[in-house]
PDB file of C-alpha atoms in Angstrom:
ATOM      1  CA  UNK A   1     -14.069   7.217 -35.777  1.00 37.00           C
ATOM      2  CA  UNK A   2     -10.342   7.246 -35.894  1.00 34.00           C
ATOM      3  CA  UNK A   3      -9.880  10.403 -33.654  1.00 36.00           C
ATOM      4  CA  UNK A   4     -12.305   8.831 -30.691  1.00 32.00           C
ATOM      5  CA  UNK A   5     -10.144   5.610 -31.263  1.00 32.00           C
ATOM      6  CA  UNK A   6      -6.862   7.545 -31.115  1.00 33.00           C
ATOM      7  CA  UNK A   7      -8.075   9.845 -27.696  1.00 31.00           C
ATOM      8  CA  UNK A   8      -9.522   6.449 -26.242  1.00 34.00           C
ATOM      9  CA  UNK A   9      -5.529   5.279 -26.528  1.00 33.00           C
ATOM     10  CA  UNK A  10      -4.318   8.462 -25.098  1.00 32.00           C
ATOM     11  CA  UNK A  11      -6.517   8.369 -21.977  1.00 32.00           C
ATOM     12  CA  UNK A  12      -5.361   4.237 -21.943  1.00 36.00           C
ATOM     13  CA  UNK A  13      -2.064   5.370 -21.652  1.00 36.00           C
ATOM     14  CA  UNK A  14      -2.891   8.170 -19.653  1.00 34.00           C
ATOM     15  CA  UNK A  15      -4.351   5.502 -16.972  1.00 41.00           C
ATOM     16  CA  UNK A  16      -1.924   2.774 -17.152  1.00 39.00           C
ATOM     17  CA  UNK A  17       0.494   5.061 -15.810  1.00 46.00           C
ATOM     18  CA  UNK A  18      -1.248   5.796 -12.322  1.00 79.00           C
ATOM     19  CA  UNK A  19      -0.420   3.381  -9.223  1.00 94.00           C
ATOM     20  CA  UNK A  20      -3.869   1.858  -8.346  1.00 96.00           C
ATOM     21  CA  UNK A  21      -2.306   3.365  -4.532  1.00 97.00           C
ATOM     22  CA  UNK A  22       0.193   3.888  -2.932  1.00 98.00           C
ATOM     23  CA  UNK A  23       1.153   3.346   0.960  1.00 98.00           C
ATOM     24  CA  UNK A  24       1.935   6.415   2.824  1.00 98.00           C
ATOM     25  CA  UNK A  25       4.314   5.942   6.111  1.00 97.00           C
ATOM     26  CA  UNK A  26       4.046   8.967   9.028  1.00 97.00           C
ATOM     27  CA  UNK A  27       7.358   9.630  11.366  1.00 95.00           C
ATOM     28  CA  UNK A  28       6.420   8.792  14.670  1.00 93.00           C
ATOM     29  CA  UNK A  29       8.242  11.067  16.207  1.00 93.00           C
ATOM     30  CA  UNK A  30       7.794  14.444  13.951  1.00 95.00           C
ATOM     31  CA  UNK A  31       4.289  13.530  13.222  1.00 97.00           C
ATOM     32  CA  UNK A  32       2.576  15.240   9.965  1.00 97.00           C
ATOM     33  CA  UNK A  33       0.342  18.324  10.440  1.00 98.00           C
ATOM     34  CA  UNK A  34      -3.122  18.511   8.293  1.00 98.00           C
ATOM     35  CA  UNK A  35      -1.133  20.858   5.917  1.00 98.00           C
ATOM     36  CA  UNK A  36       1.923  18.812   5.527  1.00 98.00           C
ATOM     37  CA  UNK A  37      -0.499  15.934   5.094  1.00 98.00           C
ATOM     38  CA  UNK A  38      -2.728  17.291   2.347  1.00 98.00           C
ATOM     39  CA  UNK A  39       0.248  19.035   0.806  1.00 98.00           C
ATOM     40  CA  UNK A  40       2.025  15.193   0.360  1.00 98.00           C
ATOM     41  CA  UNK A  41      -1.058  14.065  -1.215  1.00 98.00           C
ATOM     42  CA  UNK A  42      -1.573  16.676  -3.419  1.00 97.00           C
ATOM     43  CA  UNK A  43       1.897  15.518  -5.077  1.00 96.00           C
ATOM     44  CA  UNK A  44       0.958  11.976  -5.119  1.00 97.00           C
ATOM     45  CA  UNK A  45      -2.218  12.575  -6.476  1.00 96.00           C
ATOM     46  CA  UNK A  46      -0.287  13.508  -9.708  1.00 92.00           C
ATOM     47  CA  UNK A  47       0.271   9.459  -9.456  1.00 93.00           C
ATOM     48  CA  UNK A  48      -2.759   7.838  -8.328  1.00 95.00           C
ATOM     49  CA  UNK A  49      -5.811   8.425  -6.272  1.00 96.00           C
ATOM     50  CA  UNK A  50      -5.742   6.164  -3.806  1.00 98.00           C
ATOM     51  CA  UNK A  51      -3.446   6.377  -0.274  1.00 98.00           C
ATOM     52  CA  UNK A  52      -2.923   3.485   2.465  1.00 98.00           C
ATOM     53  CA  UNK A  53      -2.038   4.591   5.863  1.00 98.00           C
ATOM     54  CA  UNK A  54      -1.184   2.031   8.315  1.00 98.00           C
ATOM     55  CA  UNK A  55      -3.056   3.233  12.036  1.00 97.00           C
ATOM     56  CA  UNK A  56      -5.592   5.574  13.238  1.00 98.00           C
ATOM     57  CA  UNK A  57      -4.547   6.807  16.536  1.00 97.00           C
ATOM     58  CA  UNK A  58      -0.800   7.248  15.598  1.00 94.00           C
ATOM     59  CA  UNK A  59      -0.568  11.113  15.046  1.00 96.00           C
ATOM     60  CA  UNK A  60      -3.942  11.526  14.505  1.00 96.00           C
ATOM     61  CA  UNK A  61      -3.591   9.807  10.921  1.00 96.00           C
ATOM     62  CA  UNK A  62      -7.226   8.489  10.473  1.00 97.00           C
ATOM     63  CA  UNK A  63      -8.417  11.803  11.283  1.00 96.00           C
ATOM     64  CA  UNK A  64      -5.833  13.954   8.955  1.00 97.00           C
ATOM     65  CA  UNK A  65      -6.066  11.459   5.861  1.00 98.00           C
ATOM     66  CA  UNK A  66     -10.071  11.634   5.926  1.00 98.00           C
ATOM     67  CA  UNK A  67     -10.082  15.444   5.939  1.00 97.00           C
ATOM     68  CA  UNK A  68      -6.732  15.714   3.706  1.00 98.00           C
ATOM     69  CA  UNK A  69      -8.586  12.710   1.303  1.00 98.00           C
ATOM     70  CA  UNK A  70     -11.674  14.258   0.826  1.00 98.00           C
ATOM     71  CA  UNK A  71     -10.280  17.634   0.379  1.00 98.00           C
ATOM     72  CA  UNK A  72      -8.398  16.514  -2.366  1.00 98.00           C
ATOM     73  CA  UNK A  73     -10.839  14.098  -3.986  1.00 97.00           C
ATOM     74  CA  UNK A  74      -8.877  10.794  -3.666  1.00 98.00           C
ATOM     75  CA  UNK A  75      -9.754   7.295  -1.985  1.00 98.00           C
ATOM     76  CA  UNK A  76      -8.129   6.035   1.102  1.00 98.00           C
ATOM     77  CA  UNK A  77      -7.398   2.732   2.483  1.00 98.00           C
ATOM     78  CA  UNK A  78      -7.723   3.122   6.441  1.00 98.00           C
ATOM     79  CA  UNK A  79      -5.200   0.864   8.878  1.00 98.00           C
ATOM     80  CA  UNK A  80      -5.516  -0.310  12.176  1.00 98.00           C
ATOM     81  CA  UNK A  81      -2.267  -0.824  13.821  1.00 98.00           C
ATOM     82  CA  UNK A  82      -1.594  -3.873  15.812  1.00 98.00           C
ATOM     83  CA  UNK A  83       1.416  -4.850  17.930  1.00 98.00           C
ATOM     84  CA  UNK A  84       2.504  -7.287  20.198  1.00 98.00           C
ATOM     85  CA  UNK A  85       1.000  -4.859  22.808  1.00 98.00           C
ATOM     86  CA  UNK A  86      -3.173  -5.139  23.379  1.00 97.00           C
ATOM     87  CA  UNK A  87      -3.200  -1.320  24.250  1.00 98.00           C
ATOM     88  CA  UNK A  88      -2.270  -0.651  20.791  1.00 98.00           C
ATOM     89  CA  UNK A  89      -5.466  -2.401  19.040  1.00 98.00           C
ATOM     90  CA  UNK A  90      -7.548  -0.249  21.578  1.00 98.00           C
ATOM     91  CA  UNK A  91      -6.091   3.435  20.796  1.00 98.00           C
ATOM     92  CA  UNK A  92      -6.714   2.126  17.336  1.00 98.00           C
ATOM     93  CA  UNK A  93      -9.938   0.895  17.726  1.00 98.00           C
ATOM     94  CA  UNK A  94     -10.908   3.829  19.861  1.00 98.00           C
ATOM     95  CA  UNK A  95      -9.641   6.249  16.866  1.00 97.00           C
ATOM     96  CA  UNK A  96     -11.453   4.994  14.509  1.00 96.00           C
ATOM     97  CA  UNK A  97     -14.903   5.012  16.526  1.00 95.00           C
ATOM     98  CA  UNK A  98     -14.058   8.774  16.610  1.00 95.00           C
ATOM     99  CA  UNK A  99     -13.708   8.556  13.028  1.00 92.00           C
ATOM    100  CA  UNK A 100     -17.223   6.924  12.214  1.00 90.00           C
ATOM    101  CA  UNK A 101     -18.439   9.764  14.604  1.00 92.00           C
ATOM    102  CA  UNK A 102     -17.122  12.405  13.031  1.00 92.00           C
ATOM    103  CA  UNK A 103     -17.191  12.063   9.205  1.00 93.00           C
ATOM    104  CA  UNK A 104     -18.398  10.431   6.138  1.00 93.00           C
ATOM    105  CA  UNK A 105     -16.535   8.020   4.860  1.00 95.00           C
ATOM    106  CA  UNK A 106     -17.848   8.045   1.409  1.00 96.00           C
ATOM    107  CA  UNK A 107     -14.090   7.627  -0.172  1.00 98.00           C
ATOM    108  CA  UNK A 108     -12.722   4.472   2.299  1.00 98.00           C
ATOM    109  CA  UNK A 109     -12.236   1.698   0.033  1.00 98.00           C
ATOM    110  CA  UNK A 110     -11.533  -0.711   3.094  1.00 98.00           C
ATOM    111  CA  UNK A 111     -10.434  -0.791   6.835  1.00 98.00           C
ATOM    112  CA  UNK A 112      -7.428  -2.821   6.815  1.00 98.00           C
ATOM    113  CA  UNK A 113      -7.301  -4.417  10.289  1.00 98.00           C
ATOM    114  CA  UNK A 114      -3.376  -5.125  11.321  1.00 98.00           C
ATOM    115  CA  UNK A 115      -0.474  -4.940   9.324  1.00 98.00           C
ATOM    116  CA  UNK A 116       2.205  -8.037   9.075  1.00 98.00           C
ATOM    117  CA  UNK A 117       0.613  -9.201  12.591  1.00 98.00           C
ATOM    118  CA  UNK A 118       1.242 -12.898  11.718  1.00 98.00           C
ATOM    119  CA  UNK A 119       4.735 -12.233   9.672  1.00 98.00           C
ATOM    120  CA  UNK A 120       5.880 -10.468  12.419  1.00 98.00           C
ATOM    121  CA  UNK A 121       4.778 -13.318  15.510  1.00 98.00           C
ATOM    122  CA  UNK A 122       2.910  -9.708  17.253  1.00 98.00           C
ATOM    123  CA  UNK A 123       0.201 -11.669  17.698  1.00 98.00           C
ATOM    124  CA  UNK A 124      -1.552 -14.920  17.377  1.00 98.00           C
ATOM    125  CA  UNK A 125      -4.613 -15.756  14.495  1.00 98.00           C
ATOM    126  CA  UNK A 126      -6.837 -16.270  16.962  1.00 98.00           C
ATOM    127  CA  UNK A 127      -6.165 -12.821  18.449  1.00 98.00           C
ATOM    128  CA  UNK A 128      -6.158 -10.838  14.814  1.00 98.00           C
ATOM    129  CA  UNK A 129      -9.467 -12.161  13.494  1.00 98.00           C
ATOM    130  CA  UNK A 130     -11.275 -11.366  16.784  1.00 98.00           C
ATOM    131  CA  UNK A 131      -9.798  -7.694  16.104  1.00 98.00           C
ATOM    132  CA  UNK A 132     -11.316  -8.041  12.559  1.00 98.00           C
ATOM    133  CA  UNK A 133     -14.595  -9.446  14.200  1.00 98.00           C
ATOM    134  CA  UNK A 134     -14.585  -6.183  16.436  1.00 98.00           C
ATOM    135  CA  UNK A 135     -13.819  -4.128  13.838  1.00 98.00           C
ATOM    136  CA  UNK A 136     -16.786  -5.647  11.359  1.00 98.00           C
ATOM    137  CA  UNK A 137     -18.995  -5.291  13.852  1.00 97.00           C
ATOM    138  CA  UNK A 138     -18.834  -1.547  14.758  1.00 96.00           C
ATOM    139  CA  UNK A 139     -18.402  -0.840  10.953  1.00 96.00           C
ATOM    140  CA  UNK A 140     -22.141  -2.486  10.622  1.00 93.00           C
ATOM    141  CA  UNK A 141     -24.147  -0.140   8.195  1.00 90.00           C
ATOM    142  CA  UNK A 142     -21.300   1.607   6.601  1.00 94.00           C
ATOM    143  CA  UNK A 143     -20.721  -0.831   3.675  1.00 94.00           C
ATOM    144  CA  UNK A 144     -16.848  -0.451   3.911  1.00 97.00           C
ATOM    145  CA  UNK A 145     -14.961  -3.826   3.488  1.00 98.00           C
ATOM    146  CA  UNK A 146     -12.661  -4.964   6.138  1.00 98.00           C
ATOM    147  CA  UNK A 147      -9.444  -7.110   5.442  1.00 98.00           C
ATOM    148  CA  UNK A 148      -5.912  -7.424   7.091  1.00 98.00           C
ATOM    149  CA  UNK A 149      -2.477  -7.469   5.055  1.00 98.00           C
ATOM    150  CA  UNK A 150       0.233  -9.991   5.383  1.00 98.00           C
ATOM    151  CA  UNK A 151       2.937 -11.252   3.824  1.00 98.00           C
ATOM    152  CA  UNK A 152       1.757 -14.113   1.053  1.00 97.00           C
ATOM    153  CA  UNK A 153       2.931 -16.742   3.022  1.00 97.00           C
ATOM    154  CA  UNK A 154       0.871 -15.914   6.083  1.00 97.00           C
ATOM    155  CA  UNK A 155      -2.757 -15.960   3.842  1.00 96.00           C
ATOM    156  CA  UNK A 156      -4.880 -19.330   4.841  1.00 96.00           C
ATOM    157  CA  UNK A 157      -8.429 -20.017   3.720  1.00 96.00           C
ATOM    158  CA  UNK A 158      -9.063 -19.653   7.878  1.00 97.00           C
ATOM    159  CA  UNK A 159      -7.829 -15.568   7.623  1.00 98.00           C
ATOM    160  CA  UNK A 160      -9.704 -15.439   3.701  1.00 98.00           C
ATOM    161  CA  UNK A 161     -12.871 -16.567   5.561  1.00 97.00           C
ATOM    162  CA  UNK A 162     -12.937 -13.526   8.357  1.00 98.00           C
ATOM    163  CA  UNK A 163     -11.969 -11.053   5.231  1.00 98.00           C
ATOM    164  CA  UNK A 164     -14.108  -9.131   2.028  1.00 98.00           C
ATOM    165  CA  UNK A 165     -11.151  -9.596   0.199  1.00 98.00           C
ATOM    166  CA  UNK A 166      -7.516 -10.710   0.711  1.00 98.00           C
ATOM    167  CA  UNK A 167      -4.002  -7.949   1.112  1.00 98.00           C
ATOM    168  CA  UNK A 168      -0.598  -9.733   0.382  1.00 98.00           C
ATOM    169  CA  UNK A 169       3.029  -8.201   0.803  1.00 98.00           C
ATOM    170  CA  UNK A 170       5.220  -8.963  -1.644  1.00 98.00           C
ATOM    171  CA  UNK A 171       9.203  -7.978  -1.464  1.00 98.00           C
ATOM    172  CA  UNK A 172      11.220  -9.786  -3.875  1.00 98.00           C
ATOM    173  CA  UNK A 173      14.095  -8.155  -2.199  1.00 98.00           C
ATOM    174  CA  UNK A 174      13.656  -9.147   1.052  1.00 98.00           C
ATOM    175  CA  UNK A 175      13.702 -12.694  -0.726  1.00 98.00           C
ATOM    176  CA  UNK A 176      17.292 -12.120  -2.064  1.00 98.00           C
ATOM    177  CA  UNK A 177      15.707 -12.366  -5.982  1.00 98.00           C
ATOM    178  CA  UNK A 178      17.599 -10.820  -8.666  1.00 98.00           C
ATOM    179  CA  UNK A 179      16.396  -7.921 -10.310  1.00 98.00           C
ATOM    180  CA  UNK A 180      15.942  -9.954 -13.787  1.00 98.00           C
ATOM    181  CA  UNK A 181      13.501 -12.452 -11.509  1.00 98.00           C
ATOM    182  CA  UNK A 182      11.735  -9.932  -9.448  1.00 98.00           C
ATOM    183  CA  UNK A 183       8.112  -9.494 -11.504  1.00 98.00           C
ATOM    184  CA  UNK A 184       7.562 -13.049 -12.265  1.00 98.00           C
ATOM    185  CA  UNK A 185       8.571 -13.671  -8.005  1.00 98.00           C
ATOM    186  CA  UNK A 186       5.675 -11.369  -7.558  1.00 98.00           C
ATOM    187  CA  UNK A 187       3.670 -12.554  -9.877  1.00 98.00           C
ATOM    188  CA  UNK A 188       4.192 -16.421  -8.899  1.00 98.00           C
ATOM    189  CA  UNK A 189       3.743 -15.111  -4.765  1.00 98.00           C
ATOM    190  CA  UNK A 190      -0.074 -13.653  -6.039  1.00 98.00           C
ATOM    191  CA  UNK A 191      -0.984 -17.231  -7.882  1.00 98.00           C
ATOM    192  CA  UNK A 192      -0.206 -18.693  -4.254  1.00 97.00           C
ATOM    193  CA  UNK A 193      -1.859 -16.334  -2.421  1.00 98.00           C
ATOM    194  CA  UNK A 194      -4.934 -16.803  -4.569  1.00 97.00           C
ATOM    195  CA  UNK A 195      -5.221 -20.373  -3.815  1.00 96.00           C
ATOM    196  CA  UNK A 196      -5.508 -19.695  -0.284  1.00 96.00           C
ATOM    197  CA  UNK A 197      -7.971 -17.127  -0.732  1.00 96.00           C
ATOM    198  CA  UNK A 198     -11.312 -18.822  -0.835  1.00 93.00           C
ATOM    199  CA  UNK A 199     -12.165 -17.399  -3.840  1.00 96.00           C
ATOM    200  CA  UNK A 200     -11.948 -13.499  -2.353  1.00 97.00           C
ATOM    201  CA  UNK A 201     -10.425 -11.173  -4.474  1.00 98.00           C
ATOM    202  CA  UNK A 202      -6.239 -10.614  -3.934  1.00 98.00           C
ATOM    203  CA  UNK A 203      -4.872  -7.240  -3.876  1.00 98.00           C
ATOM    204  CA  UNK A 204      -1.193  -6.475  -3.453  1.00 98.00           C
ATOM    205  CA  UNK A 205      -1.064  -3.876  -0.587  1.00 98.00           C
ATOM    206  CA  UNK A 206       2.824  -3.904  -0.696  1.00 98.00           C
ATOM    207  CA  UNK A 207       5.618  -4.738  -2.839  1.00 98.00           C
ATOM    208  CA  UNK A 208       8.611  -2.402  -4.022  1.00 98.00           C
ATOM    209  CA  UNK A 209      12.521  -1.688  -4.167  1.00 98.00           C
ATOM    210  CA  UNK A 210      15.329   0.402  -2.764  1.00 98.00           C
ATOM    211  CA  UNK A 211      17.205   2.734  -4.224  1.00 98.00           C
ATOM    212  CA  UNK A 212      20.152   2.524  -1.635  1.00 97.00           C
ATOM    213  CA  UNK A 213      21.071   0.665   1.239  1.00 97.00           C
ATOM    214  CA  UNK A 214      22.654  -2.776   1.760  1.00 96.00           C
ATOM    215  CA  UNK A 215      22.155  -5.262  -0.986  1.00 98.00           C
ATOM    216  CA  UNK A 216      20.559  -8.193  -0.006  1.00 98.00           C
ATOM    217  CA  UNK A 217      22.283 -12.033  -1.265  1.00 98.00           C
ATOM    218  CA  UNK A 218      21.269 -11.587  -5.514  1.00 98.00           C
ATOM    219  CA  UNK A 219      18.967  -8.496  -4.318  1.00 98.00           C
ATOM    220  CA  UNK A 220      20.660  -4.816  -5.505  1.00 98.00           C
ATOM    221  CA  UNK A 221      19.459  -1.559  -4.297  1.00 98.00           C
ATOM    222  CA  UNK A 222      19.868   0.823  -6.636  1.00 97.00           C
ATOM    223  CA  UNK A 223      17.862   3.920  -8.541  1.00 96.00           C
ATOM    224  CA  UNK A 224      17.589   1.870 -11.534  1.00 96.00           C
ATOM    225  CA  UNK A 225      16.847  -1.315 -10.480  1.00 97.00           C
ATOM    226  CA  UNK A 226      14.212   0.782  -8.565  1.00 96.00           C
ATOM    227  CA  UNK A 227      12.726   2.194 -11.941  1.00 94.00           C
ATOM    228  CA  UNK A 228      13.315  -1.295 -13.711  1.00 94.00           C
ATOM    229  CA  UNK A 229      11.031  -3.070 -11.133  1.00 96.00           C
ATOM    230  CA  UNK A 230       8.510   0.035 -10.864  1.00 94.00           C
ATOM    231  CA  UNK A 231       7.915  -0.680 -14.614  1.00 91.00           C
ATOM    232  CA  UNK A 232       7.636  -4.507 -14.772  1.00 94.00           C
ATOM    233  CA  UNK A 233       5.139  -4.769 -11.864  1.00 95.00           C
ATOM    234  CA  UNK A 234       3.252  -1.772 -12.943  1.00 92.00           C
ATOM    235  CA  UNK A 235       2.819  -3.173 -16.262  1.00 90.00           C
ATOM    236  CA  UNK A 236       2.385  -7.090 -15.457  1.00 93.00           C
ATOM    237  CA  UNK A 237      -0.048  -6.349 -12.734  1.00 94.00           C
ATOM    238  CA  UNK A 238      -2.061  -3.635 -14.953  1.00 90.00           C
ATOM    239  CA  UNK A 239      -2.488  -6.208 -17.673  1.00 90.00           C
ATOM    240  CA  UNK A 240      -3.813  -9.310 -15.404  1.00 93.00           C
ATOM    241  CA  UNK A 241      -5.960  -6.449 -13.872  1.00 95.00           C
ATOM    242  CA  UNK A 242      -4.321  -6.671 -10.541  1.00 97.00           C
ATOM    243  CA  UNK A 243      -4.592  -3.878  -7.962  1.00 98.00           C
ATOM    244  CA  UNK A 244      -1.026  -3.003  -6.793  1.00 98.00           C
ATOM    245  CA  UNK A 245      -0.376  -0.563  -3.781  1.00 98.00           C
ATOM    246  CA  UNK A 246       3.283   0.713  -4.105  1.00 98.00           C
ATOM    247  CA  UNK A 247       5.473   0.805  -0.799  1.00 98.00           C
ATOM    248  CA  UNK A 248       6.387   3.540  -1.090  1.00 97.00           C
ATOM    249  CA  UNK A 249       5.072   6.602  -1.744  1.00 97.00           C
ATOM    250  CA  UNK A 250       7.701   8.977  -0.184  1.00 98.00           C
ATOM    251  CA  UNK A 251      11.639   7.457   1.392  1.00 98.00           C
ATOM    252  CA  UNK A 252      11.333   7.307   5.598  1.00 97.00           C
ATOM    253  CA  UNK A 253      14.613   8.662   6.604  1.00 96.00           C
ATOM    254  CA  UNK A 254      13.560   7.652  10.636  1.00 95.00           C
ATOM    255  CA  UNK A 255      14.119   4.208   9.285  1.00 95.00           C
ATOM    256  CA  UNK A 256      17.383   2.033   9.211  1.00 89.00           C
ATOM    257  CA  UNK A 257      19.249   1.644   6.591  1.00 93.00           C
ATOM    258  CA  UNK A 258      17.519   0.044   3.334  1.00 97.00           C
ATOM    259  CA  UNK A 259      14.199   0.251   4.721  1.00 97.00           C
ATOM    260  CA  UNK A 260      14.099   4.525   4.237  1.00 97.00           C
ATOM    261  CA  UNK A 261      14.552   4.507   0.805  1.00 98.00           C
ATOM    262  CA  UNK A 262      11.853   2.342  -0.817  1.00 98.00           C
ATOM    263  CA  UNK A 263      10.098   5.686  -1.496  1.00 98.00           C
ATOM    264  CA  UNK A 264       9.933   6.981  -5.332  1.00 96.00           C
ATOM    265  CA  UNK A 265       9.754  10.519  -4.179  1.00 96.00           C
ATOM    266  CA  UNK A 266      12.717  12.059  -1.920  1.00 97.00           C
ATOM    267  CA  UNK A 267      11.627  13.113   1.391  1.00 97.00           C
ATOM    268  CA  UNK A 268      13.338  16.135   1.608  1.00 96.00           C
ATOM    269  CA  UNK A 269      11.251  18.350  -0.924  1.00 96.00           C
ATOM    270  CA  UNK A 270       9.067  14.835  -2.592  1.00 96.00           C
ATOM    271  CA  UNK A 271      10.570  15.490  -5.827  1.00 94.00           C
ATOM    272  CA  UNK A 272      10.648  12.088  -8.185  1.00 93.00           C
ATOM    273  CA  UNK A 273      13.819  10.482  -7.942  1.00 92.00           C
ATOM    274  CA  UNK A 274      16.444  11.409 -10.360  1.00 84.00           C
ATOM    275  CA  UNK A 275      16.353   7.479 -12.183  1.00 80.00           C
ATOM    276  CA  UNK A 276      12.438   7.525 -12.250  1.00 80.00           C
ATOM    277  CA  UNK A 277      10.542   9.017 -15.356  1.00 71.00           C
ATOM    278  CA  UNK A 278       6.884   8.447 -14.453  1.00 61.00           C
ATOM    279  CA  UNK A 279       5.693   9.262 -18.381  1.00 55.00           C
ATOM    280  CA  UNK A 280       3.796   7.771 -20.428  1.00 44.00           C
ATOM    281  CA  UNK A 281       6.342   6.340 -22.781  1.00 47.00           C
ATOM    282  CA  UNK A 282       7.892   4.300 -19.559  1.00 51.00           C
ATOM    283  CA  UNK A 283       4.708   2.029 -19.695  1.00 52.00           C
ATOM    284  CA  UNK A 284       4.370   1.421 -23.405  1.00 56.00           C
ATOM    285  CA  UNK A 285       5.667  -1.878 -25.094  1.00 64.00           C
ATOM    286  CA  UNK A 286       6.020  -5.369 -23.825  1.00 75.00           C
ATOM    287  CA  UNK A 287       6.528  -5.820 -20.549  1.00 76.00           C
TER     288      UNK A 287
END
């Protein structure tokens, strides 16, 4: 009895260490190849197994992350990009009928339909749950949930309604909240959210912080603020059984300034950043 009870801990600690996903940004402009594709999640499946892209027709990504996915054994979260541009939805929607055409989709977890669409004024709500309405209906027989993500503030029981289950953003820094306040910010942002959510489930499909770059009024970048935050979240969300997607996965040097370096693995050769120590004595302890 007391070596199953000591192995169950190990594999508990084992566990609690894994991101329940993690969002995975392509370069627009040097897009990834199948082999650079599977080869990044074959690293970050030493962390979870779960990847969020965010479009379908960009580079080819719905296509590359099925085959790169499945190859590997890991679950994916599928995006539909939408912009303030119409055309957009329709590559999207066009690249993901190819998808449905051309594979099983055994491991999608979801199709998330538009990403920050309302935070960002692309597009009206009218105009995004009509996408989501397109997008459940050509998704009929699959089984696959469809949602949208948006920042916590953006969530109403109108948007929970169209949705299997609810996707907030959540960026403490880009709220100006000191490091020592960050968690229970997040944590306070999900309560809200779940208010609004007509009783659907609430996952966190983004929340993180920088390890360089501009601070932000009380909000520091910095490689250890960085690991701090990575261990609060992980371990407040893990014990109110919250699923957290970390943004993310690798640092996007094609974006400005703060913004590239919200990865925990450097995008030059995806090693772990020098500050982070992903073990399994990180997690342990109070919170």
């Amino acid at each position: 009895m007391f070596a199953f009870i000591i192995l169950a801990l190990y594999f508990s600690c084992i566990h609690a260490q894994h991101f329940y996903g993690v969002d995975y940004g392509v370069d627009p402009i040097t897009c990834p190849t199948l082999e650079d594709m599977t080869n990044d999640f074959a690293i970050l499946h030493q962390y979870t197994d779960r990847i969020r892209i965010f479009g379908a027709d960009l580079c080819n990504q719905a296509e590359l992350a099925l085959q790169a996915t499945q190859s590997l054994g890991m679950r994916l979260y599928l995006g539909i990009w939408i912009d303030e541009h119409p055309e957009t939805f329709d590559k999207e929607f066009a690249s993901l009928q190819r998808a449905i055409e051309h594979h099983n989709l055994d491991n999608v977890d979801g199709i998330i339909v538009g990403s920050e669409v309302l935070y960002r004024e692309d597009q009206s709500l009218g105009y995004l749950i009509d996408r989501i309405r397109r997008v459940r209906n050509a998704m009929q027989g699959y089984n696959i949930p469809i949602t949208s993500a948006d920042t916590f503030n953006k969530i109403t029981p109108e948007l929970a309604n169209e949705i299997d289950f609810v996707m907030i953003n959540v960026f403490p820094y880009w709220e100006g909240v000191s490091i020592d306040n960050a968690a229970n910010t997040v944590l306070d942002h999900y309560h809200e959210a779940v208010n609004k959510a007509s009783g659907k489930v609430v996952r966190i499909s983004e929340t993180g912080w920088p390890t360089a770059g501009a601070n932000y009024m009380e909000s520091v970048p910095s490689p250890e603020n960085q690991q701090r935050y990575m261990r609060e979240i992980l371990c407040r969300t893990q014990q109110a059984g919250i699923d957290m997607l970390w943004f993310s996965a690798i640092d996007e040097p094609y974006k400005n300034d703060v913004e590239g370096h919200f990865g925990f693995l450097h995008a030059q050769d995806r090693t772990l950043k020098p500050a982070l120590r992903i073990q399994q004595q990180d997690w342990n302890g109070p919170c």
